[in-house]
CSV table of C-alpha atoms in Angstrom, one decimal:
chain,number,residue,atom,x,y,z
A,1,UNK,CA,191.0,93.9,158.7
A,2,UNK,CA,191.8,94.0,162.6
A,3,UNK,CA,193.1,90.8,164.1
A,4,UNK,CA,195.0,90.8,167.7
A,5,UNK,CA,196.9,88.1,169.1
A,6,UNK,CA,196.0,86.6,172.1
A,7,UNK,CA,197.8,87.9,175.6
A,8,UNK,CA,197.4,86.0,178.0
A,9,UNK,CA,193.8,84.3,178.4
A,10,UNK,CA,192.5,86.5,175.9
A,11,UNK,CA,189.9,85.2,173.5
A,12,UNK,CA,191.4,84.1,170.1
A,13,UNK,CA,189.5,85.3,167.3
A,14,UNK,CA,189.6,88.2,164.3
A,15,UNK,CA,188.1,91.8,165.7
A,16,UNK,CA,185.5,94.1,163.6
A,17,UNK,CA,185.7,92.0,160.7
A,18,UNK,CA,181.7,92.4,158.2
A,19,UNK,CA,179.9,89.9,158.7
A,20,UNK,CA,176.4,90.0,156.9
A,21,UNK,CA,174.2,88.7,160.0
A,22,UNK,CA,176.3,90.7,162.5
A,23,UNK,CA,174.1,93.5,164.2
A,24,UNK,CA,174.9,96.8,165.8
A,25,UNK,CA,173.4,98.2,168.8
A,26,UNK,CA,174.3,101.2,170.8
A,27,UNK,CA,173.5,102.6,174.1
A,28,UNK,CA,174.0,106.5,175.1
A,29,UNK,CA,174.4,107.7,178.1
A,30,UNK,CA,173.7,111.7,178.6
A,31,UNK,CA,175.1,112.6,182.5
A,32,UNK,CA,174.2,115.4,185.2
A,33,UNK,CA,175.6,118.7,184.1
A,34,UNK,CA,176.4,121.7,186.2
A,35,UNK,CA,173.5,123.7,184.8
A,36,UNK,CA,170.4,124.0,182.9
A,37,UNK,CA,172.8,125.4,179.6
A,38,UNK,CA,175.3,122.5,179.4
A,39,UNK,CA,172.3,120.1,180.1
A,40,UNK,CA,170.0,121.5,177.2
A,41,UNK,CA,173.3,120.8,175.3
A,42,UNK,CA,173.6,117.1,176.4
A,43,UNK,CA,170.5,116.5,175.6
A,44,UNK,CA,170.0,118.1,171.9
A,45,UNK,CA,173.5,116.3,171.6
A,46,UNK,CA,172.6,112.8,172.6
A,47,UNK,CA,169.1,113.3,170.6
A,48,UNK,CA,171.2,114.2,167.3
A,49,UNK,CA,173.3,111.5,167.9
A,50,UNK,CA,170.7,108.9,168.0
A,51,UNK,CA,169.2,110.9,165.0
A,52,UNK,CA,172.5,110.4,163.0
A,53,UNK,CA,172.8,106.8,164.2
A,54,UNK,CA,169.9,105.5,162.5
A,55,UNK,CA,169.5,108.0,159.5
A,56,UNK,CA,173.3,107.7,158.2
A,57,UNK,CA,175.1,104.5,159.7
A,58,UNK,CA,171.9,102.4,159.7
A,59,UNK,CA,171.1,101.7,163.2
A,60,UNK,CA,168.0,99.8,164.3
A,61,UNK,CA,166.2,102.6,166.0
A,62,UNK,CA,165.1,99.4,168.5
A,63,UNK,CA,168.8,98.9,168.8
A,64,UNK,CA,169.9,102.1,170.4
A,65,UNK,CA,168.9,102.5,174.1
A,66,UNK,CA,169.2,106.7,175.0
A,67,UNK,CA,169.3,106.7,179.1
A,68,UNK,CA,169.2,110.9,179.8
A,69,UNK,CA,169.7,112.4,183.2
A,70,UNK,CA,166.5,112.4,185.3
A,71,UNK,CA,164.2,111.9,182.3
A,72,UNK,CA,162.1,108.9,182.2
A,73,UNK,CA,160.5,106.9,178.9
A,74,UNK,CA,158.5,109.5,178.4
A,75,UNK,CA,159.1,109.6,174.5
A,76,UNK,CA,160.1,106.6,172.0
A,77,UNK,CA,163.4,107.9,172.3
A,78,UNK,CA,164.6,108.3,175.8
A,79,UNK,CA,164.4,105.1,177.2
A,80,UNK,CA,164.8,106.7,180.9
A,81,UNK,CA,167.4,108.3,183.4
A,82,UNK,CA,170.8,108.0,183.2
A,83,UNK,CA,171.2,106.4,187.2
A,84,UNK,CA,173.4,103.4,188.0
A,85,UNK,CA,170.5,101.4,188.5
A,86,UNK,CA,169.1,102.0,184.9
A,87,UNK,CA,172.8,101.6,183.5
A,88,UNK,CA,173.4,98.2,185.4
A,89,UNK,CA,169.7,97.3,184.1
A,90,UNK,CA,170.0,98.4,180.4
A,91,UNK,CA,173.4,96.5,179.7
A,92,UNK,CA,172.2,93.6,181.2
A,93,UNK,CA,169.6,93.1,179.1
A,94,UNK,CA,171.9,94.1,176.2
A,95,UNK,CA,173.9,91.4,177.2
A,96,UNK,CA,171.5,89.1,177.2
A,97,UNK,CA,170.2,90.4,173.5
A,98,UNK,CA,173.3,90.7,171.7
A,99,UNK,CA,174.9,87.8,169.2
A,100,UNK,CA,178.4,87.1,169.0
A,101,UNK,CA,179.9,89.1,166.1
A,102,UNK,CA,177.4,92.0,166.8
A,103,UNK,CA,179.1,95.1,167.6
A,104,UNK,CA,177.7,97.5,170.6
A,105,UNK,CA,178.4,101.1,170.9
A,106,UNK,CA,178.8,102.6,174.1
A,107,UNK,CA,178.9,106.8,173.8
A,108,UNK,CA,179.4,109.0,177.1
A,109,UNK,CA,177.8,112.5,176.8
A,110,UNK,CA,178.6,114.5,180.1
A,111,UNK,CA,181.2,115.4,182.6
A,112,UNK,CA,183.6,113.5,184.0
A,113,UNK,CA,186.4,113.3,187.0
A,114,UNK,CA,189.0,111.8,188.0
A,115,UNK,CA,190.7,110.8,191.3
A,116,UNK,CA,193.8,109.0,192.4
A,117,UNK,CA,191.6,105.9,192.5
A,118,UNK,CA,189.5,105.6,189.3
A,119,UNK,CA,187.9,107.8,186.9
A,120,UNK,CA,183.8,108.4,186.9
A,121,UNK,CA,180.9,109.5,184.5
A,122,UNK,CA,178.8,111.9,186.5
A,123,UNK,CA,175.5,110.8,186.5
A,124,UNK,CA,172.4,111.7,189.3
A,125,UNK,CA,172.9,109.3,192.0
A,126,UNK,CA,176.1,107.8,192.5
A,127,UNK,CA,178.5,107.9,189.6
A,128,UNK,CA,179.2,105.0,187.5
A,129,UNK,CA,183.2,104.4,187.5
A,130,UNK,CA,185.6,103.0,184.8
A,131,UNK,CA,186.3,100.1,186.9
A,132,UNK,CA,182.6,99.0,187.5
A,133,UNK,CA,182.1,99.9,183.5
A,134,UNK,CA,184.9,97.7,182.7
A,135,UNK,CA,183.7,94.9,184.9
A,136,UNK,CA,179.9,95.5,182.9
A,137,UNK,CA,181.7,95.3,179.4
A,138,UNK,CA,183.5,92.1,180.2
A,139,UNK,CA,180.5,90.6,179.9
A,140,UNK,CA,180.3,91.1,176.2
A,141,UNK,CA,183.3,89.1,175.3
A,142,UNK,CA,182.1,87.5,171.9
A,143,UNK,CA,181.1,91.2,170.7
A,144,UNK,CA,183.1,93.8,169.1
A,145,UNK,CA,183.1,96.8,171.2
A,146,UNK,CA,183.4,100.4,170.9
A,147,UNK,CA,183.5,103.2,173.5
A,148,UNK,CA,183.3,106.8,172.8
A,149,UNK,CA,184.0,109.1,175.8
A,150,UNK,CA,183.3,112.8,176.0
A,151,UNK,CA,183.2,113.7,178.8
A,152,UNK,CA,186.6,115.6,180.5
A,153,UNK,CA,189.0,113.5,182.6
A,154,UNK,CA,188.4,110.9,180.1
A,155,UNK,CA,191.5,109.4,179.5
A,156,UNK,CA,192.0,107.1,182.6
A,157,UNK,CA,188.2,106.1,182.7
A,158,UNK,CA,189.0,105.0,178.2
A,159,UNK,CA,192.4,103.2,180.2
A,160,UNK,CA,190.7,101.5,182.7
A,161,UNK,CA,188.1,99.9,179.9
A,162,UNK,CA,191.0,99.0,177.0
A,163,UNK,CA,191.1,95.1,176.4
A,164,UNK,CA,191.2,93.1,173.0
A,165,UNK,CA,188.1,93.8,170.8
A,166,UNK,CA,187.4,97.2,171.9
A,167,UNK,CA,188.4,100.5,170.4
A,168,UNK,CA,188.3,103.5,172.8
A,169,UNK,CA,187.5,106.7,171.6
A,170,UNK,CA,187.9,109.9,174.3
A,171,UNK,CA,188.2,113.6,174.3
């Protein structure tokens, strides 16, 4: 059992703890690559993933939104490209979905950089940095959240999104 103190105007209440009504949802996000290799990888990656999700830890296949490159909702599982504008649009509407006590999953599948300014997920279009993702995630403050980031230079973009109720994963 998790439970963090308040700090400062943090919320006040027990992290990650089962609750039998608590749901979980995920959303991956599969970036640009460099070349047609490393993207074929992404995406048999991110479609394993959501594979594994739902066959072995008993996700909602309608809970797990798969945004991948350039690719739009062609198939029931790519819900379409992985652009700002589909990233903004798909965790908004998780936001607005999502109970307290239900636990969202956010995985990063891609490259990744890193300036003196912030770190960013590359994705076609402009990239999505850690400081607008944080900004996104605050949002979800009565949910436990998870982040798993794979991408290189993921350490300052995991730093930039730590706050209670959230456990950052990166490479």
């Amino acid at each position: 059992v998790l439970s963090l103190l308040p700090i400062g105007k943090a919320q006040c209440r027990e992290y990650f703890l089962p609750k039998p009504d608590a749901r979980k949802f995920a959303v991956i996000l599969g970036g640009a690559a460099v070349n047609e290799t490393y993207q074929a990888r992404f995406r048999q990656w991110t479609l394993k993933l959501r594979e594994i999700l739902v066959q072995d830890y008993g996700y909602a296949a309608e809970h797990i939104t798969l945004l991948l490159r350039d690719e739009g909702a062609g198939s029931s599982t790519i819900a379409g490209p992985c652009r700002l504008e589909t990233i903004l649009t798909t965790m908004e509407r998780l936001r607005n979905n999502v109970q307290p006590a239900d636990q969202v999953t956010i995985f990063f599948v891609g490259h990744g950089t890193s300036d003196d300014q912030d770190a960013k997920f590359v994705i076609p279009g402009p990239d999505i940095t850690g400081t607008k993702f944080a900004e996104i995630l605050d949002g979800f403050s009565d949910q436990d959240l998870v982040v798993v980031n794979t991408t290189s230079s993921s350490h300052p973009f995991c730093s930039t999104l730590s706050a209670p109720g959230r456990v950052i994963v990166c490479a």
